[in-house]
């Protein structure tokens, strides 16, 4: 058994189905068709991961599930532990736990008829498992857990006890209108030395344009960088990619014109692909409407003019996808705090609208 894995137990408190694991595996980016079935132990734990206070599973107006943190007021489409599961897949893939991992394609399941084995490679089932081909489950020390700081004291979730049942299938991220990845382009001129330029005594200097494609996974919060279509560098450690406030980058921090510190270099998001532009414009329009409604509501109670800090819009307003969503969210938060002095229930309504998941 490889490091970090254990053999499947004969019984468990929660028994997911092969279909649930296949769906979760796709969501986590596990490629079972190309030798990654050995990672399906991560998918199993992700399927049965509970939702604990202060998190609560809710549904939006379209009956799509999302998760809400009653302590931080955060809303997200992904399960509170999804980022950790996605990172774990990346870590285990890089470590290549055992030399025989690609042969591990079978996992043990149980139903009313008794135990059986399912093959993730071809979808077949069997009462027995070929020697050495069983997918190992994660050891307890590898299973992602909630951070202790996430729990409040005597935290009560409105509407009852937090859910400990298996999460809904993650197909939500594949539905129309919900984008998984933001894609930007950047470029800059770089000094290069070549012997065939300059004078006969020294190498000459030439400016070479370098192109960079930046992909940001909204749900995993990970970056993937492609330089000049020649090499790929993947960044999974978010401590190396931070916003100006020093916090890990989120989708709200990215827009056309945003500056990030990537690989030790300040990089400007120069362009975005069409899907990213549509996503940015959708949320820009949504947040502008909320902000305008708040400003109109405050006119009923606040006689002083609103400060420029909450009215001036940051970013490149004339550029499609150039508005800073983070700045709009911060302005809405300040406006809600002001309105809460007069109408707290209305302020909370607008705050909930602004923080809906991406």
mmCIF file with all atom_site columns, C-alpha atoms in Angstrom, residues 182-187 214 255-257 269-278 280 320-321:
data_model
loop_
_atom_site.group_PDB
_atom_site.id
_atom_site.type_symbol
_atom_site.label_atom_id
_atom_site.label_alt_id
_atom_site.label_comp_id
_atom_site.label_asym_id
_atom_site.label_entity_id
_atom_site.label_seq_id
_atom_site.pdbx_PDB_ins_code
_atom_site.Cartn_x
_atom_site.Cartn_y
_atom_site.Cartn_z
_atom_site.occupancy
_atom_site.B_iso_or_equiv
_atom_site.pdbx_formal_charge
_atom_site.auth_seq_id
_atom_site.auth_comp_id
_atom_site.auth_asym_id
_atom_site.auth_atom_id
_atom_site.pdbx_PDB_model_num
ATOM 1  C CA . UNK A 1 182 ? -10.986 32.594 -16.189 1.00 0.00 ? 182 UNK A CA 1
ATOM 2  C CA . UNK A 1 183 ? -8.425  33.028 -18.979 1.00 0.00 ? 183 UNK A CA 1
ATOM 3  C CA . UNK A 1 184 ? -6.244  36.119 -19.485 1.00 0.00 ? 184 UNK A CA 1
ATOM 4  C CA . UNK A 1 185 ? -3.375  37.105 -21.771 1.00 0.00 ? 185 UNK A CA 1
ATOM 5  C CA . UNK A 1 186 ? -0.329  39.174 -20.897 1.00 0.00 ? 186 UNK A CA 1
ATOM 6  C CA . UNK A 1 187 ? 2.857   40.176 -22.708 1.00 0.00 ? 187 UNK A CA 1
ATOM 7  C CA . UNK A 1 214 ? -2.959  32.922 -17.355 1.00 0.00 ? 214 UNK A CA 1
ATOM 8  C CA . UNK A 1 255 ? -10.091 41.839 -14.419 1.00 0.00 ? 255 UNK A CA 1
ATOM 9  C CA . UNK A 1 256 ? -8.568  43.342 -17.559 1.00 0.00 ? 256 UNK A CA 1
ATOM 10 C CA . UNK A 1 257 ? -5.900  45.665 -16.214 1.00 0.00 ? 257 UNK A CA 1
ATOM 11 C CA . UNK A 1 269 ? -3.865  41.118 -17.310 1.00 0.00 ? 269 UNK A CA 1
ATOM 12 C CA . UNK A 1 270 ? -3.902  42.683 -20.791 1.00 0.00 ? 270 UNK A CA 1
ATOM 13 C CA . UNK A 1 271 ? -6.727  40.722 -22.444 1.00 0.00 ? 271 UNK A CA 1
ATOM 14 C CA . UNK A 1 272 ? -9.330  38.083 -21.596 1.00 0.00 ? 272 UNK A CA 1
ATOM 15 C CA . UNK A 1 273 ? -11.026 35.451 -23.722 1.00 0.00 ? 273 UNK A CA 1
ATOM 16 C CA . UNK A 1 274 ? -14.664 35.876 -24.677 1.00 0.00 ? 274 UNK A CA 1
ATOM 17 C CA . UNK A 1 275 ? -16.094 33.613 -21.966 1.00 0.00 ? 275 UNK A CA 1
ATOM 18 C CA . UNK A 1 276 ? -14.130 35.473 -19.300 1.00 0.00 ? 276 UNK A CA 1
ATOM 19 C CA . UNK A 1 277 ? -15.254 38.864 -20.627 1.00 0.00 ? 277 UNK A CA 1
ATOM 20 C CA . UNK A 1 278 ? -18.901 37.771 -20.538 1.00 0.00 ? 278 UNK A CA 1
ATOM 21 C CA . UNK A 1 280 ? -16.790 39.771 -15.873 1.00 0.00 ? 280 UNK A CA 1
ATOM 22 C CA . UNK A 1 320 ? -14.828 45.664 -21.431 1.00 0.00 ? 320 UNK A CA 1
ATOM 23 C CA . UNK A 1 321 ? -14.050 43.477 -18.442 1.00 0.00 ? 321 UNK A CA 1
#
